[in-house]
Tab-separated table of C-alpha atoms in Angstrom:
chain	number	residue	atom	x	y	z
A	1	MET	CA	0.048	0.008	-0.063
A	2	ILE	CA	1.002	3.607	-0.683
A	3	GLN	CA	-0.426	6.608	1.169
A	4	TRP	CA	-0.569	9.646	-0.995
A	5	ALA	CA	-0.825	12.789	1.216
A	6	THR	CA	-0.945	12.874	5.030
A	7	GLY	CA	-3.146	15.863	5.742
A	8	ALA	CA	-6.263	15.869	7.866
A	9	VAL	CA	-7.847	12.827	5.987
A	10	GLY	CA	-4.672	11.131	5.074
A	11	ARG	CA	-3.210	10.959	8.648
A	12	TYR	CA	-6.207	8.649	9.636
A	13	SER	CA	-5.641	6.553	6.562
A	14	LEU	CA	-1.976	6.114	7.234
A	15	ARG	CA	-2.464	5.089	10.801
A	16	ALA	CA	-4.883	2.359	9.525
A	17	LEU	CA	-2.318	1.070	6.943
A	18	ILE	CA	0.316	0.912	9.763
A	19	THR	CA	-1.808	-0.712	12.436
A	20	ARG	CA	-3.913	-3.133	10.586
A	21	SER	CA	-2.327	-6.480	9.759
A	22	GLU	CA	-3.792	-7.036	6.325
A	23	PHE	CA	-1.859	-4.032	4.975
A	24	GLU	CA	1.858	-3.638	4.260
A	25	LEU	CA	2.995	-0.057	3.765
A	26	ALA	CA	5.336	0.492	0.742
A	27	GLY	CA	5.543	4.164	0.501
A	28	VAL	CA	4.297	7.553	1.585
A	29	LEU	CA	4.055	10.843	-0.464
A	30	VAL	CA	3.845	14.015	1.461
A	31	TYR	CA	3.531	17.681	0.581
A	32	ASP	CA	4.809	19.267	3.695
A	33	PRO	CA	8.701	19.815	3.437
A	34	ASP	CA	8.949	19.221	7.265
A	35	LYS	CA	7.707	15.646	6.821
A	36	VAL	CA	10.176	14.685	4.032
A	37	GLY	CA	12.743	12.260	5.177
A	38	LYS	CA	10.794	11.315	8.368
A	39	ASP	CA	9.493	7.877	9.138
A	40	ALA	CA	5.883	7.278	8.272
A	41	GLY	CA	5.181	6.065	11.861
A	42	THR	CA	6.679	9.182	13.463
A	43	ILE	CA	4.440	11.608	11.639
A	44	VAL	CA	1.310	9.972	13.066
A	45	GLY	CA	2.554	9.307	16.524
A	46	LEU	CA	3.311	5.614	15.946
A	47	PRO	CA	6.474	3.588	16.261
A	48	GLU	CA	8.872	3.667	13.283
A	49	THR	CA	7.908	1.591	10.255
A	50	GLY	CA	11.138	1.776	8.267
A	51	ILE	CA	9.144	3.508	5.478
A	52	VAL	CA	10.589	7.182	4.922
A	53	CYS	CA	8.238	9.855	3.591
A	54	THR	CA	9.066	11.445	0.182
A	55	ASP	CA	7.858	14.305	-1.895
A	56	ASP	CA	9.293	12.841	-5.064
A	57	ILE	CA	6.433	11.660	-7.319
A	58	GLU	CA	8.688	9.574	-9.569
A	59	THR	CA	9.966	7.583	-6.517
A	60	ILE	CA	6.277	6.745	-5.743
A	61	LEU	CA	5.498	5.897	-9.287
A	62	ALA	CA	8.444	3.452	-9.301
A	63	THR	CA	7.450	1.883	-6.031
A	64	GLU	CA	5.654	-1.543	-6.328
A	65	ALA	CA	2.360	-1.558	-4.547
A	66	ASP	CA	-1.102	-3.099	-5.008
A	67	CYS	CA	-2.957	0.114	-4.266
A	68	VAL	CA	-2.577	3.878	-3.580
A	69	LEU	CA	-4.941	5.681	-1.240
A	70	HIS	CA	-4.959	9.065	-2.974
A	71	MET	CA	-5.962	11.805	-0.508
A	72	PRO	CA	-4.508	15.266	-1.259
A	73	LEU	CA	-6.266	18.553	-1.326
A	74	PRO	CA	-7.946	19.213	-4.629
A	75	ALA	CA	-5.392	20.191	-7.280
A	76	SER	CA	-7.373	23.418	-7.861
A	77	TYR	CA	-6.081	24.511	-4.368
A	78	PHE	CA	-2.487	24.534	-5.511
A	79	GLY	CA	-2.786	26.315	-8.830
A	80	GLY	CA	0.314	26.935	-10.886
A	81	ASP	CA	1.993	24.007	-12.554
A	82	HIS	CA	0.917	21.475	-9.986
A	83	PRO	CA	-0.320	18.296	-11.832
A	84	SER	CA	-4.097	17.770	-11.974
A	85	ASP	CA	-5.820	14.967	-10.066
A	86	VAL	CA	-6.655	13.336	-13.427
A	87	GLU	CA	-3.074	13.439	-14.503
A	88	THR	CA	-1.671	11.984	-11.218
A	89	ILE	CA	-4.384	9.164	-10.946
A	90	CYS	CA	-3.662	8.156	-14.580
A	91	ALA	CA	0.045	7.995	-13.889
A	92	LEU	CA	-0.568	5.782	-10.881
A	93	LEU	CA	-2.971	3.566	-12.674
A	94	SER	CA	-0.666	3.108	-15.656
A	95	SER	CA	2.222	2.196	-13.307
A	96	GLY	CA	0.251	-0.823	-12.133
A	97	LYS	CA	-1.350	0.466	-8.975
A	98	ASN	CA	-5.026	0.397	-8.203
A	99	VAL	CA	-6.188	3.842	-6.829
A	100	VAL	CA	-8.841	4.726	-4.294
A	101	THR	CA	-9.257	8.548	-4.165
A	102	THR	CA	-11.167	10.857	-1.977
A	103	THR	CA	-10.817	13.759	-4.460
A	104	GLY	CA	-13.897	12.831	-6.406
A	105	PHE	CA	-14.393	10.345	-9.225
A	106	VAL	CA	-17.415	8.999	-7.656
A	107	TYR	CA	-19.002	9.060	-11.143
A	108	PRO	CA	-16.489	10.040	-13.683
A	109	GLU	CA	-19.078	9.435	-16.421
A	110	CYS	CA	-20.640	12.798	-15.624
A	111	TYR	CA	-17.525	14.441	-17.033
A	112	GLY	CA	-18.045	12.996	-20.506
A	113	PRO	CA	-16.674	10.247	-22.624
A	114	ALA	CA	-13.228	11.820	-23.076
A	115	LEU	CA	-12.244	11.717	-19.421
A	116	VAL	CA	-13.798	8.173	-19.033
A	117	GLU	CA	-11.633	6.934	-21.902
A	118	ARG	CA	-8.521	8.612	-20.488
A	119	LEU	CA	-9.006	6.884	-17.144
A	120	GLU	CA	-10.003	3.579	-18.738
A	121	SER	CA	-6.966	3.657	-21.010
A	122	ALA	CA	-4.686	4.230	-17.988
A	123	CYS	CA	-6.507	1.244	-16.152
A	124	ARG	CA	-5.898	-0.967	-19.297
A	125	ALA	CA	-2.173	0.047	-19.451
A	126	GLY	CA	-1.669	-0.996	-15.833
A	127	GLY	CA	-4.224	-3.671	-15.403
A	128	THR	CA	-5.664	-1.675	-12.620
A	129	SER	CA	-8.957	-0.149	-11.204
A	130	LEU	CA	-10.000	3.249	-9.926
A	131	HIS	CA	-12.570	3.840	-7.200
A	132	GLY	CA	-13.703	7.390	-5.973
A	133	THR	CA	-15.162	7.441	-2.565
A	134	GLY	CA	-15.420	11.250	-2.231
A	135	ILE	CA	-15.104	12.889	1.189
A	136	ASN	CA	-18.571	13.953	1.967
A	137	PRO	CA	-20.022	13.451	-1.260
A	138	GLY	CA	-19.685	9.631	-1.100
A	139	PHE	CA	-21.605	7.454	1.166
A	140	MET	CA	-23.915	10.091	2.817
A	141	SER	CA	-24.779	11.731	-0.532
A	142	ASP	CA	-25.114	8.738	-2.702
A	143	LEU	CA	-24.827	5.269	-1.074
A	144	LEU	CA	-27.245	5.842	1.748
A	145	PRO	CA	-29.877	7.628	-0.357
A	146	LEU	CA	-29.787	4.799	-2.959
A	147	ALA	CA	-30.076	2.153	-0.168
A	148	LEU	CA	-33.323	3.819	0.992
A	149	THR	CA	-34.742	4.036	-2.491
A	150	GLY	CA	-34.788	0.257	-2.488
A	151	LEU	CA	-37.740	0.488	-0.240
A	152	SER	CA	-39.747	2.790	-2.660
A	153	SER	CA	-42.573	2.132	-5.023
A	154	ARG	CA	-42.569	5.831	-6.091
A	155	ILE	CA	-39.885	8.538	-5.736
A	156	ASP	CA	-40.765	12.300	-6.014
A	157	HIS	CA	-37.703	13.820	-4.576
A	158	VAL	CA	-34.373	12.928	-2.803
A	159	TYR	CA	-33.105	15.335	-0.211
A	160	VAL	CA	-29.689	15.059	1.555
A	161	ARG	CA	-28.362	17.703	4.063
A	162	GLU	CA	-25.044	17.600	5.861
A	163	SER	CA	-24.106	20.208	8.449
A	164	SER	CA	-20.429	20.223	9.705
A	165	ASP	CA	-18.741	21.820	12.600
A	166	PHE	CA	-15.051	22.892	11.933
A	167	ARG	CA	-14.311	24.308	15.387
A	168	GLY	CA	-11.782	21.409	16.148
A	169	HIS	CA	-10.418	21.111	12.641
A	170	PRO	CA	-6.651	21.845	12.853
A	171	SER	CA	-5.764	22.570	9.226
A	172	ARG	CA	-5.674	26.226	8.129
A	173	GLN	CA	-5.341	25.121	4.624
A	174	ILE	CA	-8.819	23.578	4.800
A	175	VAL	CA	-10.476	25.960	7.256
A	176	VAL	CA	-9.130	29.297	6.020
A	177	ASP	CA	-7.627	28.750	2.461
A	178	LEU	CA	-10.209	26.367	1.244
A	179	PHE	CA	-13.456	27.173	3.042
A	180	GLY	CA	-12.674	30.799	3.550
A	181	PHE	CA	-13.491	30.981	7.249
A	182	THR	CA	-11.914	34.036	9.113
A	183	LEU	CA	-11.750	36.025	5.845
A	184	SER	CA	-13.583	39.345	5.160
A	185	ALA	CA	-16.479	39.156	2.791
A	186	LYS	CA	-14.296	40.913	0.061
A	187	ASP	CA	-11.460	38.510	0.467
A	188	TYR	CA	-13.759	35.531	0.721
A	189	ALA	CA	-15.434	36.332	-2.652
A	190	GLY	CA	-11.980	35.769	-4.448
A	191	ALA	CA	-10.498	32.955	-2.268
A	192	VAL	CA	-13.514	30.809	-2.523
A	193	ARG	CA	-13.702	30.559	-6.381
A	194	PRO	CA	-11.453	27.446	-6.592
A	195	PHE	CA	-13.268	25.793	-3.785
A	196	ARG	CA	-16.582	26.678	-5.476
A	197	ALA	CA	-15.501	24.889	-8.666
A	198	PHE	CA	-14.474	21.909	-6.549
A	199	GLN	CA	-17.671	21.784	-4.621
A	200	ARG	CA	-19.783	21.924	-7.854
A	201	SER	CA	-17.858	19.144	-9.449
A	202	LEU	CA	-18.099	16.845	-6.364
A	203	PHE	CA	-21.736	17.324	-5.535
A	204	ALA	CA	-22.795	17.187	-9.083
A	205	GLU	CA	-21.079	13.894	-9.411
A	206	SER	CA	-23.121	12.509	-6.366
A	207	VAL	CA	-26.294	13.983	-7.813
A	208	GLN	CA	-25.713	12.542	-11.262
A	209	PHE	CA	-24.616	9.229	-9.742
A	210	VAL	CA	-27.873	8.821	-7.957
A	211	ALA	CA	-29.805	9.967	-10.989
A	212	GLY	CA	-27.949	7.493	-13.306
A	213	ALA	CA	-28.574	4.606	-10.828
A	214	LEU	CA	-32.316	5.330	-10.754
A	215	ASP	CA	-32.465	5.679	-14.500
A	216	VAL	CA	-33.214	9.529	-14.427
A	217	THR	CA	-31.833	11.867	-17.011
A	218	LEU	CA	-31.078	15.293	-15.579
A	219	ASP	CA	-31.372	18.423	-17.555
A	220	GLN	CA	-28.940	20.315	-15.215
A	221	VAL	CA	-27.435	20.711	-11.894
A	222	GLU	CA	-28.060	24.128	-10.291
A	223	GLU	CA	-25.670	25.441	-7.565
A	224	SER	CA	-26.098	28.294	-5.047
A	225	ASP	CA	-24.150	29.450	-2.075
A	226	GLU	CA	-24.206	32.155	0.539
A	227	PHE	CA	-22.086	32.874	3.717
A	228	GLU	CA	-22.586	34.302	7.227
A	229	LEU	CA	-20.495	36.831	8.988
A	230	ALA	CA	-19.496	36.625	12.632
A	231	SER	CA	-21.165	38.995	15.141
A	232	GLU	CA	-18.482	38.280	17.776
A	233	GLU	CA	-14.947	37.183	17.874
A	234	PHE	CA	-14.164	33.558	18.784
A	235	GLU	CA	-11.304	31.112	18.434
A	236	ILE	CA	-11.333	27.789	16.734
A	237	ALA	CA	-8.484	25.292	16.179
A	238	ALA	CA	-7.380	26.786	12.877
A	239	GLY	CA	-7.247	30.456	14.104
A	240	VAL	CA	-9.276	33.432	15.312
A	241	VAL	CA	-12.640	34.222	13.641
A	242	GLY	CA	-12.934	38.010	13.887
A	243	VAL	CA	-16.123	40.169	13.896
A	244	ASP	CA	-17.595	40.755	10.375
A	245	THR	CA	-15.428	37.812	9.006
A	246	VAL	CA	-16.902	34.611	7.362
A	247	CYS	CA	-17.899	32.045	9.975
A	248	ALA	CA	-20.430	29.824	7.969
A	249	SER	CA	-21.401	28.981	4.463
A	250	HIS	CA	-24.406	27.278	2.895
A	251	TRP	CA	-24.350	25.470	-0.376
A	252	THR	CA	-27.223	23.946	-2.380
A	253	PHE	CA	-26.994	21.518	-5.444
A	254	THR	CA	-30.128	20.561	-7.212
A	255	GLY	CA	-30.572	18.125	-10.164
A	256	LEU	CA	-33.452	19.243	-12.253
A	257	VAL	CA	-35.733	17.390	-14.561
A	258	ARG	CA	-38.010	19.591	-16.722
A	259	GLY	CA	-37.535	22.386	-14.185
A	260	ARG	CA	-38.486	20.170	-11.218
A	261	PRO	CA	-36.027	19.142	-8.548
A	262	PHE	CA	-35.207	15.421	-8.501
A	263	MET	CA	-32.416	15.530	-5.894
A	264	THR	CA	-31.259	18.302	-3.669
A	265	VAL	CA	-28.013	18.365	-1.610
A	266	GLU	CA	-27.764	20.914	0.997
A	267	CYS	CA	-24.361	21.561	2.712
A	268	VAL	CA	-23.747	23.715	5.821
A	269	TYR	CA	-20.309	24.419	7.081
A	270	LYS	CA	-19.753	26.280	10.434
A	271	ALA	CA	-16.513	27.556	12.026
A	272	ASP	CA	-18.101	26.765	15.401
A	273	ALA	CA	-21.712	25.454	15.579
A	274	THR	CA	-22.049	26.977	19.032
A	275	LYS	CA	-21.456	30.341	17.734
A	276	VAL	CA	-23.388	30.281	14.523
A	277	ARG	CA	-27.161	29.854	14.971
A	278	ARG	CA	-28.251	30.266	11.430
A	279	TRP	CA	-28.877	27.096	9.494
A	280	PRO	CA	-29.223	23.578	10.936
A	281	ASP	CA	-27.040	21.979	13.635
A	282	PRO	CA	-24.323	19.394	12.724
A	283	GLY	CA	-25.440	16.095	11.453
A	284	PHE	CA	-26.818	14.328	8.317
A	285	THR	CA	-30.344	14.098	7.150
A	286	ILE	CA	-31.658	12.092	4.221
A	287	HIS	CA	-35.353	12.327	3.200
A	288	ILE	CA	-37.037	10.479	0.337
A	289	GLU	CA	-40.364	12.031	-0.700
A	290	GLY	CA	-42.667	9.441	-2.290
A	291	VAL	CA	-44.111	6.097	-1.185
A	292	PRO	CA	-43.239	5.462	1.450
A	293	GLN	CA	-41.926	8.678	2.909
A	294	MET	CA	-38.644	8.134	4.649
A	295	THR	CA	-36.279	10.294	6.729
A	296	LEU	CA	-32.977	9.161	8.183
A	297	THR	CA	-30.948	11.281	10.466
A	298	VAL	CA	-27.384	10.780	11.750
A	299	ASP	CA	-27.248	13.143	14.714
A	300	GLU	CA	-23.522	12.893	15.287
A	301	MET	CA	-20.317	11.598	13.703
A	302	SER	CA	-17.545	12.176	16.230
A	303	HIS	CA	-14.677	12.032	13.767
A	304	GLY	CA	-16.010	12.799	10.256
A	305	LEU	CA	-12.504	12.833	8.844
A	306	ALA	CA	-11.749	9.345	10.242
A	307	GLY	CA	-14.975	8.161	8.555
A	308	ALA	CA	-13.880	9.515	5.220
A	309	ALA	CA	-10.500	7.863	5.497
A	310	ASN	CA	-11.793	4.519	6.624
A	311	HIS	CA	-14.395	4.443	3.959
A	312	ALA	CA	-11.621	4.530	1.437
A	313	VAL	CA	-9.500	2.160	3.435
A	314	ASN	CA	-12.298	-0.340	3.710
A	315	SER	CA	-12.780	-0.307	-0.019
A	316	VAL	CA	-9.285	-1.345	-0.856
A	317	ALA	CA	-9.702	-5.160	-0.806
A	318	ALA	CA	-12.682	-5.138	-3.137
A	319	LEU	CA	-11.083	-2.835	-5.505
A	320	CYS	CA	-7.891	-4.883	-5.771
A	321	ALA	CA	-9.978	-7.883	-6.495
A	322	ALA	CA	-12.042	-6.185	-9.189
A	323	PRO	CA	-11.497	-6.400	-12.972
A	324	PRO	CA	-9.539	-3.440	-14.341
A	325	GLY	CA	-11.407	-0.208	-15.143
A	326	ILE	CA	-13.421	2.531	-13.381
A	327	ARG	CA	-15.410	0.913	-10.471
A	328	THR	CA	-18.196	2.879	-8.725
A	329	LEU	CA	-20.021	2.147	-5.619
A	330	LEU	CA	-22.346	0.009	-7.736
A	331	ASP	CA	-19.542	-2.168	-9.032
A	332	LEU	CA	-18.123	-3.193	-5.709
A	333	PRO	CA	-19.467	-5.069	-2.764
A	334	LEU	CA	-20.515	-3.041	0.305
A	335	ALA	CA	-17.401	-1.654	2.054
A	336	THR	CA	-17.659	-2.814	5.767
A	337	GLY	CA	-15.525	-2.669	8.844
A	338	ARG	CA	-14.415	-6.171	8.399
A	339	GLY	CA	-11.324	-6.833	10.451
A	340	THR	CA	-11.749	-3.798	12.646
A	341	VAL	CA	-14.043	-5.294	15.418
A	342	ARG	CA	-12.487	-5.155	18.878
A	343	LEU	CA	-14.501	-6.951	21.651
A	344	ALA	CA	-13.677	-6.542	25.320
């Protein structure tokens, strides 16, 4: 196994690769210069593994491994000449490594046949497979809604809402640079552009994936977003949220058929949910309007980033056993926590 990136999500994944007996760590790619040359175990508070972290992509491409857990920030965040996620993933696939990624690719078909063929060609070259789990699109926004629709005789509307609290999130890259919290309204408008594009692509994938699975053809996916400014100063793990700086955002993605909403995904992000009263409290809600009416609520997920990482880790075995090509949630058996049960 190779761990690609060791940020907020990748750290949880790397710990799993080191501590679970079914995995053997072969390499770790890092972006932080301070991590280069350090032992993989050391950077996640575990005993040394003998695997040294590197920032050399060519070294990773030359390393033999069955699978890569690809978990960087979206390439749009870096800008400049940084290789795109597609370019990186195709290189990994062509080098003979299966790839599970959290950067999207839940439903590559929605980007058109050219991208699908590029990915499939890389899979053919390496005899490998690609599976995208998403971070929050992924599971809550597609697998669970689809599971509930199996009880339906009629579906009128699929609604998903996630609300997240970032008060304890330690990464300024995520909380400030990506989500735009702590920025003024003027600075937020410019800084959030790459994130808006990333959000649109991710959630449009989930909406179109659910539509495709239910044999629905969407006319378009609409997106809207707004933000909230703090009325008081407060501190979060990633910094200080000042008065009149951005402290929350609200995003809506709606798949339309003949002007009517088929599926709506609503996302609420709060710098500190105890300080931001507007919009729903943290948690997940799925509502299927139809026959029967169904509502599923997940009131709390104590470590959402760990959940995102483990969803990817727990998909590895099935992907490695799958035939070469793009493999979505519908192509693989259900990812479970097999091997993780610990009884007193």
